[in-house]
mmCIF file of C-alpha atoms and ligand atoms in Angstrom:
data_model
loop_
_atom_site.group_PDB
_atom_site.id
_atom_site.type_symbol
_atom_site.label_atom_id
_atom_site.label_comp_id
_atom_site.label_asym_id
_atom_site.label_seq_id
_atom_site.Cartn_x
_atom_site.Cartn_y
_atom_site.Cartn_z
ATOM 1 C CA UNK A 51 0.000 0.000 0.000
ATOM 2 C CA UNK A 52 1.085 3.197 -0.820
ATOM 3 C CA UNK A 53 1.913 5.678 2.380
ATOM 4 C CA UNK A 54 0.216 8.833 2.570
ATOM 5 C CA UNK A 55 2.340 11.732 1.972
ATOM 6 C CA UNK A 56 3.241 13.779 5.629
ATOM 7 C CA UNK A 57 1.215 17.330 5.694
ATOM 8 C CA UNK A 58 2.891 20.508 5.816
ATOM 9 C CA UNK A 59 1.346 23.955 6.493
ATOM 10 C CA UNK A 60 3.611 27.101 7.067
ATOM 11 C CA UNK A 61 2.290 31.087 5.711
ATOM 12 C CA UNK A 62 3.350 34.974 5.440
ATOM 13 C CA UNK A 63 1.673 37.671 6.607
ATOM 14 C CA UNK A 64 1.445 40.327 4.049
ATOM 15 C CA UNK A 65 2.302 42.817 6.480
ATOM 16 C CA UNK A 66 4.955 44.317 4.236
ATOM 17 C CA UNK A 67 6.812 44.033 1.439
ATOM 18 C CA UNK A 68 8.213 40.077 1.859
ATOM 19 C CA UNK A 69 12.588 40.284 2.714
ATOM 20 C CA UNK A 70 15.174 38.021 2.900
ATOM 21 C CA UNK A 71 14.532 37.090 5.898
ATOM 22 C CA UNK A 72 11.153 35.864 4.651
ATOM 23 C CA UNK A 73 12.716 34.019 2.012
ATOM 24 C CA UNK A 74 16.130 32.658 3.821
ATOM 25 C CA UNK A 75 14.278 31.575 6.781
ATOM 26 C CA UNK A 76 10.652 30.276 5.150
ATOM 27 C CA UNK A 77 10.057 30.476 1.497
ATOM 28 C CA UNK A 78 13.113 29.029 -0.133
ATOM 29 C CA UNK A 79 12.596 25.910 2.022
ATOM 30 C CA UNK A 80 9.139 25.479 1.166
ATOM 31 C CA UNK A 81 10.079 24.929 -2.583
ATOM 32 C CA UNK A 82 12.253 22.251 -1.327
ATOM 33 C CA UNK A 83 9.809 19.829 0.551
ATOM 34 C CA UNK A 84 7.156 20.291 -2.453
ATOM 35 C CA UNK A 85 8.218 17.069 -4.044
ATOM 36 C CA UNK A 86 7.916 15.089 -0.685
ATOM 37 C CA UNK A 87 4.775 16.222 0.805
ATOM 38 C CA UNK A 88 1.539 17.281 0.892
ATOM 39 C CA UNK A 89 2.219 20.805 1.429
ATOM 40 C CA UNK A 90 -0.548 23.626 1.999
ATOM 41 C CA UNK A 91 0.932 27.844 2.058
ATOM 42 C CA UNK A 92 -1.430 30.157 3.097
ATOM 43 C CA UNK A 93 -1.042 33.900 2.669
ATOM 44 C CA UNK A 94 -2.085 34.789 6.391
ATOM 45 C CA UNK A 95 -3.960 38.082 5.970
ATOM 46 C CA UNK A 96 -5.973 37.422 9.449
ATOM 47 C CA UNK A 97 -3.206 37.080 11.110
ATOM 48 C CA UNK A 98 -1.785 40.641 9.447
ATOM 49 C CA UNK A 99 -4.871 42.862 11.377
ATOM 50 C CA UNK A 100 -3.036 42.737 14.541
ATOM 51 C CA UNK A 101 -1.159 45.178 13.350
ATOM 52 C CA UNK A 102 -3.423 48.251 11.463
ATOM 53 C CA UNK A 103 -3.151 47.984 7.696
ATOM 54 C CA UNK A 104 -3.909 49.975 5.144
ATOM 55 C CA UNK A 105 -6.784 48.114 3.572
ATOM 56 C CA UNK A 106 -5.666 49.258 -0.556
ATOM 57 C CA UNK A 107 -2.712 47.502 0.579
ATOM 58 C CA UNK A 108 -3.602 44.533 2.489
ATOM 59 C CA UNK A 109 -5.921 43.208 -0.529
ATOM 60 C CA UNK A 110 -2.924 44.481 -3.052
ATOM 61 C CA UNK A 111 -0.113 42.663 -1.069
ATOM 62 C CA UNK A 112 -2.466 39.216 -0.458
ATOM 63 C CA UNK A 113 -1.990 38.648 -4.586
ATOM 64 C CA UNK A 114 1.843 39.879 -4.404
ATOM 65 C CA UNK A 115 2.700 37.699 -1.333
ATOM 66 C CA UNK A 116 0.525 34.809 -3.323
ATOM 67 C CA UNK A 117 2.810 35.576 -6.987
ATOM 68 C CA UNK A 118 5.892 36.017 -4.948
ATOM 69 C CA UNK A 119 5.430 32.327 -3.359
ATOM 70 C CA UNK A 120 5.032 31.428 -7.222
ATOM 71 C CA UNK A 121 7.991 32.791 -8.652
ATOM 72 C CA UNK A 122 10.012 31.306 -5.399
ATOM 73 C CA UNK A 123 9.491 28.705 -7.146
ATOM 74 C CA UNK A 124 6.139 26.745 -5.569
ATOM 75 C CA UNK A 125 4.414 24.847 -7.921
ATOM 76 C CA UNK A 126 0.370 25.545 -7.683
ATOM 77 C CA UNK A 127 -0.196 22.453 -8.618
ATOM 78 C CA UNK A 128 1.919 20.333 -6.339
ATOM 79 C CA UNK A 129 1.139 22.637 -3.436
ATOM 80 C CA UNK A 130 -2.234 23.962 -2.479
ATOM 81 C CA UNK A 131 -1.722 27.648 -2.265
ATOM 82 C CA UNK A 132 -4.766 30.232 -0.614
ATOM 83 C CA UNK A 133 -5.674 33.013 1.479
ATOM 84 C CA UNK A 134 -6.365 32.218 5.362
ATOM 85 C CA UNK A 135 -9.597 34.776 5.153
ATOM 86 C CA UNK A 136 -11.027 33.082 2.774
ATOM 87 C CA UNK A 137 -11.548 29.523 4.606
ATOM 88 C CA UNK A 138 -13.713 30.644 7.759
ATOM 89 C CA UNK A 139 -12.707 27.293 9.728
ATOM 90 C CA UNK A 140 -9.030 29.402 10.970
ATOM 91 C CA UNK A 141 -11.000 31.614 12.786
ATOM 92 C CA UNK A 142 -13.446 29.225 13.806
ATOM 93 C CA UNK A 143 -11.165 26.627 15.316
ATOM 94 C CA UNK A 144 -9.128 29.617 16.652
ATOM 95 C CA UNK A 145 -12.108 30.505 18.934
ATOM 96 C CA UNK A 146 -12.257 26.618 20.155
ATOM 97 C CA UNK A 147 -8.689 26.435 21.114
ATOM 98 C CA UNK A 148 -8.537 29.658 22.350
ATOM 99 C CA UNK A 149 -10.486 27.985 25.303
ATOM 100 C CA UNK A 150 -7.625 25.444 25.878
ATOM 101 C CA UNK A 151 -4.499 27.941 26.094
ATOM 102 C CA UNK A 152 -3.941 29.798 29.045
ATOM 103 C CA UNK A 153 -3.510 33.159 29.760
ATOM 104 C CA UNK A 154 0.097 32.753 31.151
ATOM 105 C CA UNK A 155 1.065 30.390 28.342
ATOM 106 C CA UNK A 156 -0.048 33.937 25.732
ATOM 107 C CA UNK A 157 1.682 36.220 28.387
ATOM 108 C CA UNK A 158 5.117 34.256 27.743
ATOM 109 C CA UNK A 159 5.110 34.998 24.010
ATOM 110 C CA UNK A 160 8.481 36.701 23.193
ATOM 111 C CA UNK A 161 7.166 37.980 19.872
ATOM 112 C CA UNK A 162 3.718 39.438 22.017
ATOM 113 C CA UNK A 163 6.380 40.764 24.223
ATOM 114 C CA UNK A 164 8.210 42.725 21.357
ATOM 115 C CA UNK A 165 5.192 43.659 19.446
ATOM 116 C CA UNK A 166 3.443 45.060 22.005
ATOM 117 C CA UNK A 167 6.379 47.500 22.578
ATOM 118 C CA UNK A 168 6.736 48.439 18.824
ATOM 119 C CA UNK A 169 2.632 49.072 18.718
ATOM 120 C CA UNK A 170 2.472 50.754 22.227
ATOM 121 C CA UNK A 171 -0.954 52.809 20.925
ATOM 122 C CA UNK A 172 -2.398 49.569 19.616
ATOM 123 C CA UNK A 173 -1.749 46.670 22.027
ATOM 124 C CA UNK A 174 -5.059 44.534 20.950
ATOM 125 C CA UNK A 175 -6.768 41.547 22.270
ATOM 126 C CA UNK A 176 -5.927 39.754 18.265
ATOM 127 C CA UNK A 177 -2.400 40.809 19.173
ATOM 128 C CA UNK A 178 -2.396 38.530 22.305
ATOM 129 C CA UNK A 179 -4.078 35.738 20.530
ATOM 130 C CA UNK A 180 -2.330 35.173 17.876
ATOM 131 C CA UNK A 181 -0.424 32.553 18.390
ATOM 132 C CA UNK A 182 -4.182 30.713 18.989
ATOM 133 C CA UNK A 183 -4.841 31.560 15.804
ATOM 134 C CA UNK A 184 -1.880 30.268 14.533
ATOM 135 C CA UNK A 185 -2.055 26.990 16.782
ATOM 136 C CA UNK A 186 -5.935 26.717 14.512
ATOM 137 C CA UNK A 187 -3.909 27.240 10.957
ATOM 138 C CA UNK A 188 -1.481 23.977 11.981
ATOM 139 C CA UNK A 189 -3.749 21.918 13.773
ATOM 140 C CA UNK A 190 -6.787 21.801 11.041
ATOM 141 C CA UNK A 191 -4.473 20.539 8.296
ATOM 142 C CA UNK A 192 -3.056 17.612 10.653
ATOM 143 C CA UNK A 193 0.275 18.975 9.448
ATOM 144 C CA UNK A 194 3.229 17.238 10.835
ATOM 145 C CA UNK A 195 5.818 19.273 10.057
ATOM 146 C CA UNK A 196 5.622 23.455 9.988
ATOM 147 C CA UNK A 197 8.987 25.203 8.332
ATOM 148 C CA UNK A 198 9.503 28.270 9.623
ATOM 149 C CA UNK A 199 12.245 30.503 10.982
ATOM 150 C CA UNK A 200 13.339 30.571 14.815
ATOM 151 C CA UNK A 201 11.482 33.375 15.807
ATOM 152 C CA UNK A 202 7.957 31.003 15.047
ATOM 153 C CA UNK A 203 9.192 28.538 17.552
ATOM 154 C CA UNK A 204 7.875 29.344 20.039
ATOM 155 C CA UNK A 205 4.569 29.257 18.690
ATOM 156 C CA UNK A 206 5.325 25.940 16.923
ATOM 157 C CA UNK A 207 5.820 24.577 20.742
ATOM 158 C CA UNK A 208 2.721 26.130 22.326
ATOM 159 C CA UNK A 209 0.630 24.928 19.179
ATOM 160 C CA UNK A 210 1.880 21.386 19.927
ATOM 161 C CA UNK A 211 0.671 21.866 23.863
ATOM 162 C CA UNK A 212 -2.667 22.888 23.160
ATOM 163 C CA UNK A 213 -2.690 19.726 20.268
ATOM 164 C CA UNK A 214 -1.500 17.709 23.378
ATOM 165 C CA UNK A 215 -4.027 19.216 25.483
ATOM 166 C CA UNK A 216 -7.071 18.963 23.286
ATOM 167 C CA UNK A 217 -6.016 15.543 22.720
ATOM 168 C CA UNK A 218 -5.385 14.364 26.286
ATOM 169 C CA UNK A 219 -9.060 16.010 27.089
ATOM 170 C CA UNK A 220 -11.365 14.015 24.465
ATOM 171 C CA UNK A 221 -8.885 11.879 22.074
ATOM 172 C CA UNK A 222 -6.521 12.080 19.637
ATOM 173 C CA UNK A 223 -7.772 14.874 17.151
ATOM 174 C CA UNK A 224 -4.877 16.455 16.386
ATOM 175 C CA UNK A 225 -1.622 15.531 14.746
ATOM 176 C CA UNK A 226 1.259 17.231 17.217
ATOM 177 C CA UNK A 227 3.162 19.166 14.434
ATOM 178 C CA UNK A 228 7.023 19.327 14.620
ATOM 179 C CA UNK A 229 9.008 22.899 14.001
ATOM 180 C CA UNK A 230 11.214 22.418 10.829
ATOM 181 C CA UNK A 231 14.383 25.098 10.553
ATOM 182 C CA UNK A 232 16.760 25.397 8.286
ATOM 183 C CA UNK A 233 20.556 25.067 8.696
ATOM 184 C CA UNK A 234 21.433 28.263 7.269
ATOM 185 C CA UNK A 235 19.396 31.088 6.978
ATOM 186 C CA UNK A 236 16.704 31.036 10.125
ATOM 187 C CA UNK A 237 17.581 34.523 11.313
ATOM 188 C CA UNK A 238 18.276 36.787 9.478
ATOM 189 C CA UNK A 239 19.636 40.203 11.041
ATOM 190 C CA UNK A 240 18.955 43.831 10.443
ATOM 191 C CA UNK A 241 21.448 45.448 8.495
ATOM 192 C CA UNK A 242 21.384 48.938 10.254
ATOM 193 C CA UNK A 243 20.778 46.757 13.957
ATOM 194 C CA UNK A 244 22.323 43.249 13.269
ATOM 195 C CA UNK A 245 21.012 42.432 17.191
ATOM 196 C CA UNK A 246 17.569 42.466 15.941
ATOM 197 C CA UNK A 247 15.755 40.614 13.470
ATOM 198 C CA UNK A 248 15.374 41.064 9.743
ATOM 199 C CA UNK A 249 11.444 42.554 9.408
ATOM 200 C CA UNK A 250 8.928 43.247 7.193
ATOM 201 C CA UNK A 251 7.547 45.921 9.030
ATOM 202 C CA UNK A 252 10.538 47.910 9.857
ATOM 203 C CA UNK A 253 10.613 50.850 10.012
ATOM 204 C CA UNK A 254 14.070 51.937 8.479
ATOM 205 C CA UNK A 255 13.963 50.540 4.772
ATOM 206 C CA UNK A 256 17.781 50.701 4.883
ATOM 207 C CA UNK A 257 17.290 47.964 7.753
ATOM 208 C CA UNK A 258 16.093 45.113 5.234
ATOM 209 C CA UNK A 259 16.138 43.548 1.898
ATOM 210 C CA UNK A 260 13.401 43.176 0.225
ATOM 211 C CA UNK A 261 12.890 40.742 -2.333
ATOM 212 C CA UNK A 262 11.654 43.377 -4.907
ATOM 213 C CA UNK A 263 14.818 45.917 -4.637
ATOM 214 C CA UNK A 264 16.744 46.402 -7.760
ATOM 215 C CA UNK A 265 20.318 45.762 -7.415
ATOM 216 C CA UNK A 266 21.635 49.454 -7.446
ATOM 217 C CA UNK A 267 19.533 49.354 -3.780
ATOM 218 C CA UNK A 268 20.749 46.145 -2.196
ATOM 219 C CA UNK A 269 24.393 46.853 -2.858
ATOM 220 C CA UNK A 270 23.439 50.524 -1.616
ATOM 221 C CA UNK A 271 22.039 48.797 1.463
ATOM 222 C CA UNK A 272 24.881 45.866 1.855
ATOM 223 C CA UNK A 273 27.324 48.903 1.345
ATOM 224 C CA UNK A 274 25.989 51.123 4.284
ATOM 225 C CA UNK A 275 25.514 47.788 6.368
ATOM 226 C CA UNK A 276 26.586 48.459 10.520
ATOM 227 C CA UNK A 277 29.665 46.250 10.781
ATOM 228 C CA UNK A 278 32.456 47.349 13.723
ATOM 229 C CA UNK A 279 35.766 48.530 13.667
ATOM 230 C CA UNK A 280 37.832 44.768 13.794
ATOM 231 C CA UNK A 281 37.954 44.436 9.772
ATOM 232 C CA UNK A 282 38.197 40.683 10.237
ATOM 233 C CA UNK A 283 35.847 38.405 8.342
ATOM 234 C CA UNK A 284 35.765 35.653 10.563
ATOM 235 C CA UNK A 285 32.323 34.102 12.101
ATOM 236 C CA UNK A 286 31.456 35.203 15.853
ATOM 237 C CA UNK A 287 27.946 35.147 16.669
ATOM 238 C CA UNK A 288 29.501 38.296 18.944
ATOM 239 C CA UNK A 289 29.762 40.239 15.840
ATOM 240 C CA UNK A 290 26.505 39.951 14.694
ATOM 241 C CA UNK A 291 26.996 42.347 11.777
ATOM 242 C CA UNK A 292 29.625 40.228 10.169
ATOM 243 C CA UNK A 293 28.431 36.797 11.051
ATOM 244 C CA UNK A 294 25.049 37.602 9.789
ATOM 245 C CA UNK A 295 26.046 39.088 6.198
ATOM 246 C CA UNK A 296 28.146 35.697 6.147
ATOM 247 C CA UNK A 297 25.200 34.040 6.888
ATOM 248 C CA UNK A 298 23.094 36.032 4.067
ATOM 249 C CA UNK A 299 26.460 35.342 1.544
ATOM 250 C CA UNK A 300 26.220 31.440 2.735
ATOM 251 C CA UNK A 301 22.803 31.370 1.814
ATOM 252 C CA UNK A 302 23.157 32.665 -1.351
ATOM 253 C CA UNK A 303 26.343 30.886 -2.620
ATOM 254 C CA UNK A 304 26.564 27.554 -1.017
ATOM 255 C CA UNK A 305 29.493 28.314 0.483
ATOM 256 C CA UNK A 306 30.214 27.856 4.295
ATOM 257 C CA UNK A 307 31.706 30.104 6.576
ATOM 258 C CA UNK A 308 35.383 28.913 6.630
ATOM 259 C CA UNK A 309 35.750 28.543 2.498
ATOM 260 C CA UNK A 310 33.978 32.251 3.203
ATOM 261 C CA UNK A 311 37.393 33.048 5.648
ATOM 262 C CA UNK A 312 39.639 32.126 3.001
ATOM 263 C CA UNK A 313 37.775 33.695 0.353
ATOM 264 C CA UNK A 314 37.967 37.196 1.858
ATOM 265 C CA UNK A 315 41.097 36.392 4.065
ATOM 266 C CA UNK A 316 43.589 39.482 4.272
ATOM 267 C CA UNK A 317 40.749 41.790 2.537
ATOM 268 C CA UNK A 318 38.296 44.710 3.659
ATOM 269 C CA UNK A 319 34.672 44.774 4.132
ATOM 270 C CA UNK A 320 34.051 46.875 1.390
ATOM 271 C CA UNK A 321 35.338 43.964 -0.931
ATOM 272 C CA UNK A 322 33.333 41.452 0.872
ATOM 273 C CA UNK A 323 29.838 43.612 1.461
ATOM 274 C CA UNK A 324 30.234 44.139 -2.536
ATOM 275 C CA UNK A 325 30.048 40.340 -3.178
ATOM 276 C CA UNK A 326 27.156 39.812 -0.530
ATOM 277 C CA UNK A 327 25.161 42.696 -2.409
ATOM 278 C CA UNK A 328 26.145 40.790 -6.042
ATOM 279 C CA UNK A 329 25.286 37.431 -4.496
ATOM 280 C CA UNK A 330 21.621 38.564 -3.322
ATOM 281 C CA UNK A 331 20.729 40.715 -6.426
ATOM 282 C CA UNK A 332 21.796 37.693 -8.538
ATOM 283 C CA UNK A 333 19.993 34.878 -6.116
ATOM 284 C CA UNK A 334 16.974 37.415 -6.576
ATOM 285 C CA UNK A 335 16.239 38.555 -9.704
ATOM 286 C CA UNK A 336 15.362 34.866 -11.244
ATOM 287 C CA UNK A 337 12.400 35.579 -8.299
ATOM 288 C CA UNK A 338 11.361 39.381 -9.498
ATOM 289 C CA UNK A 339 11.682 38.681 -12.650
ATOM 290 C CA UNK A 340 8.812 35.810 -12.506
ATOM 291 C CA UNK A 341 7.138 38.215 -10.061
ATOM 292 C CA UNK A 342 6.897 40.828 -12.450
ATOM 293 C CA UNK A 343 5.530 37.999 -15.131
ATOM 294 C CA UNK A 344 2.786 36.623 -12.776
ATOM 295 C CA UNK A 345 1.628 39.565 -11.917
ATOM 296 C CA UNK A 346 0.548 40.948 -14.777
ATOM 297 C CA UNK A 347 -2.082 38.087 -14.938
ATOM 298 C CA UNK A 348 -4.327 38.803 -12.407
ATOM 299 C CA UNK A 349 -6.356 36.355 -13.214
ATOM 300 C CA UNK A 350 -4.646 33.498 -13.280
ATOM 301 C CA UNK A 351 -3.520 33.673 -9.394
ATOM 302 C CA UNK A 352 -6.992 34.681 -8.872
ATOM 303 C CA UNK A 353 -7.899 30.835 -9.687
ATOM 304 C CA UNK A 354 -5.061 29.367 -8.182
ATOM 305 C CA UNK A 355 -6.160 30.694 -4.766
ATOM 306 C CA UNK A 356 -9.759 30.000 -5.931
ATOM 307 C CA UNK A 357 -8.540 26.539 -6.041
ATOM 308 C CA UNK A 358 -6.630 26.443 -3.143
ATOM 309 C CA UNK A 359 -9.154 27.143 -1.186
ATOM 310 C CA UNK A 360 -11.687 25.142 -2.241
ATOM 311 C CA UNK A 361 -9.246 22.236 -1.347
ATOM 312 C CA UNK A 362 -8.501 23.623 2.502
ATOM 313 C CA UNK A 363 -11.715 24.471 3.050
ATOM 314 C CA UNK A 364 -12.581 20.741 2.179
ATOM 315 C CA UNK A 365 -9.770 19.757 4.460
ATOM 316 C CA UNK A 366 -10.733 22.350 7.222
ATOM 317 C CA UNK A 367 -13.904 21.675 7.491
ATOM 318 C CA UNK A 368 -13.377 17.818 8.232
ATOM 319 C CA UNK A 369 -11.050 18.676 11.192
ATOM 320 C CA UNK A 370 -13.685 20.685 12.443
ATOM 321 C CA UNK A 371 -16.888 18.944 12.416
ATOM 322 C CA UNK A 372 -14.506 16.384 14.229
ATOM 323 C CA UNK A 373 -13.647 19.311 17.247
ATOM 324 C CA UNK A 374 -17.015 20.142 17.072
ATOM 325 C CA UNK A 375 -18.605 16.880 17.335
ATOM 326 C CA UNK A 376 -15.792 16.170 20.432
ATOM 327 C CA UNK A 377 -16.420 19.213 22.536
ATOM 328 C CA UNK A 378 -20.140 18.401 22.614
ATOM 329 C CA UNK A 379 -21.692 21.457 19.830
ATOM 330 C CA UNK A 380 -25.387 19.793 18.917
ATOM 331 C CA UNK A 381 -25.247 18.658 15.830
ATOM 332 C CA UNK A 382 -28.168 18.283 13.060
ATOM 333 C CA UNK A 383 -28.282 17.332 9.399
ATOM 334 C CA UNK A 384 -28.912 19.670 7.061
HETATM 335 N N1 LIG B 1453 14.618 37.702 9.901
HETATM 336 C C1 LIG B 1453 14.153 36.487 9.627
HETATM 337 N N2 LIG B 1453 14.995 35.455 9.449
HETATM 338 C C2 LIG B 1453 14.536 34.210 9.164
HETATM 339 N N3 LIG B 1453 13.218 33.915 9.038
HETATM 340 C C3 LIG B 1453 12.337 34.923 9.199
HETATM 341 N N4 LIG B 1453 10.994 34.983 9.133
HETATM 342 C C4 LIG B 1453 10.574 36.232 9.366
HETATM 343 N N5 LIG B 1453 11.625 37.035 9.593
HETATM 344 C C5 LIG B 1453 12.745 36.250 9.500
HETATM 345 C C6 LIG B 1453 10.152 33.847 8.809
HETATM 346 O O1 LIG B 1453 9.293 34.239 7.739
HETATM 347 C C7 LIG B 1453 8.048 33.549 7.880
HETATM 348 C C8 LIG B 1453 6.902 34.491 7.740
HETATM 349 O O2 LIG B 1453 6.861 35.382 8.812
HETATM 350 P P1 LIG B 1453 5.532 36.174 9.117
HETATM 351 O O3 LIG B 1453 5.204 37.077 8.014
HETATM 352 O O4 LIG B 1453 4.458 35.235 9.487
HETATM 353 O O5 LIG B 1453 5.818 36.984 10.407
HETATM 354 P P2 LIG B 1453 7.105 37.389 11.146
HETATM 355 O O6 LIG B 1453 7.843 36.173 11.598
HETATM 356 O O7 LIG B 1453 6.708 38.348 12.213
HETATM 357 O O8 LIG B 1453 7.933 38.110 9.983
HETATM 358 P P3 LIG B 1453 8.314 39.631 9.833
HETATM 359 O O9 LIG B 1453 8.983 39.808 8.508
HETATM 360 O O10 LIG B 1453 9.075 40.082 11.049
HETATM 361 O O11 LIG B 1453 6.902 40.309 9.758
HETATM 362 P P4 LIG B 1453 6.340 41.543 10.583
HETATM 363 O O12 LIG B 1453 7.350 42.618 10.434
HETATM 364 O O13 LIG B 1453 5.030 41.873 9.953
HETATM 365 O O14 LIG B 1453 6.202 41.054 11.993
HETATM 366 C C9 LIG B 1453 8.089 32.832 9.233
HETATM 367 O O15 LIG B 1453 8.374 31.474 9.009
HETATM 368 C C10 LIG B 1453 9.215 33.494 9.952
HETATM 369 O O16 LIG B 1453 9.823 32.634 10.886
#
């Protein structure tokens, strides 16, 4: 008998123009599992309303964050590709589970923790929540593996303890889904404050790449990147400037960081930010320049995430007549 493929289930907010962070630490992984599982990407525009959004935008960067998964190279038809707002069963499982996570477990949430300082004015009860929300997207696919960078982890782990707790209460309903990280690239630093993470929604736009800059920009922005004063290329996770642009260079040539050493051994950082800057704008424009392609057919990735979610709703909605039917909702045919 044939085994059943493993699920996987990971998304993007459109929150922002996508960088490389998005794409080092999430998106060029995807396209490298798409062969081997059963994989489902959502673009997760619920999950972008914690944060206010300019609606024009929010519907215009759901389709760009949907081509730009495209042209990373995701096939629609091996993957099932949609929007998160348009299969109601996220926000309806979300609601369920949100009565099996605890306050304190919410409380601990580094990235609640750091959002809630960055949107002082606008510290909101979604805000707080969404890792329950995100717990819902993972849990109604039965995915067993979610790739994301490290700064989901947490999240993945408190998603797997309200599986385990759902679970324990009734029976098993849930498959307990596993983080999945790559080697290189799961953080990805500032450039202007290499101690904090590469983001979307920074912002400086000097502090990221994004994966739409031309060239002339991300050598501008390699170029201007905050080092220190040691002019040594030589990986210390204490010099987060320079061990971070040789983790961006790693990523984008193969190479690892001692051939990296010897590569640049004896000369500057001016030298060595110039071939970072060459080595993203070449590992990115294969990406805008399908962008550009796919996006002049609005049409087209209108049907693919017509499509896609007619297949996770399908999926959605089994997983949830089965919580529903567990935690004692009355149930009638229709
Ligand atoms: N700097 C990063 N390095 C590696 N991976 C990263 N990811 C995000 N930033 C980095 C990974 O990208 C995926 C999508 O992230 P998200 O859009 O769901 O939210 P996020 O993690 O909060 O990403 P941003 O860019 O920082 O968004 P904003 O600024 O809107 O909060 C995830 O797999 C994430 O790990």
């Amino acid at each position: 008998m044939e085994q059943q493929k493993k699920t996987i289930l990971s998304g993007v907010q459109p929150s922002g123009q996508l960088t490389i962070g998005n794409y080092l630490g999430a998106l060029r992984n995807w396209d490298m599992l798409q062969d081997e599982y059963d994989c489902l990407y959502c673009v997760v525009d619920l999950h972008a309303i914690t944060v206010r959004q300019n609606p024009a935008e929010l519907r215009r960067r759901t389709l760009e964050t949907l081509a730009i998964y495209i042209a990373c190279g995701l096939d629609p038809q091996k993957n099932t590709l949609f929007v998160q707002s348009h299969v109601p069963a996220h926000a309806e499982l979300s609601w369920v589970l949100g009565c099996y996570t605890m306050f304190g477990e919410l409380s601990r949430m580094t990235q609640f923790k750091d959002k809630s300082l960055k949107n002082a004015q606008n510290v909101n009860a979604g805000l707080f929540t969404y890792p329950v929300l995100m717990a819902a997207d993972i849990l109604l696919y039965q995915a067993d593996l979610v790739p994301v960078g490290i700064d989901q982890k947490q999240h993945i782990e408190l998603a797997r303890d309200i599986a385990e707790r759902f679970n324990a209460a009734y029976s098993p309903t849930f498959t307990v889904p596993e983080p999945y990280m790559p080697k290189a690239g799961a953080k990805i630093m500032s450039l202007s404050e290499p101690e904090k993470k590469m983001s979307k929604s920074d912002d400086n736009p000097g502090a990221a790449i994004y994966l739409n800059d031309s060239r002339d920009d991300i050598i501008r922005k390699f170029k201007r990147a905050v080092t220190d004063s040691e002019m040594l290329i030589k990986y210390d996770t204490d010099r987060m400037g320079i061990a971070n642009l040789m983790n961006i260079y790693s990523c984008f040539t193969g190479k690892d960081h001692s051939e990296i050493e010897r590569e640049f051994d004896g000369k500057g950082y001016a030298e060595f930010k110039l071939a970072v800057g060459e080595a993203c704008a070449d590992g990115l424009k294969p990406i805008q320049e399908k962008f550009a392609m796919l996006l002049e057919n609005k049409d087209e990735l209108e049907k693919i995430m017509i499509s896609g979610a007619e297949r996770a709703n399908y999926l959605a909605r089994k997983t949830l007549s089965k919580v529903y039917r567990k935690v004692g909702f009355y149930q009638v045919k229709s």
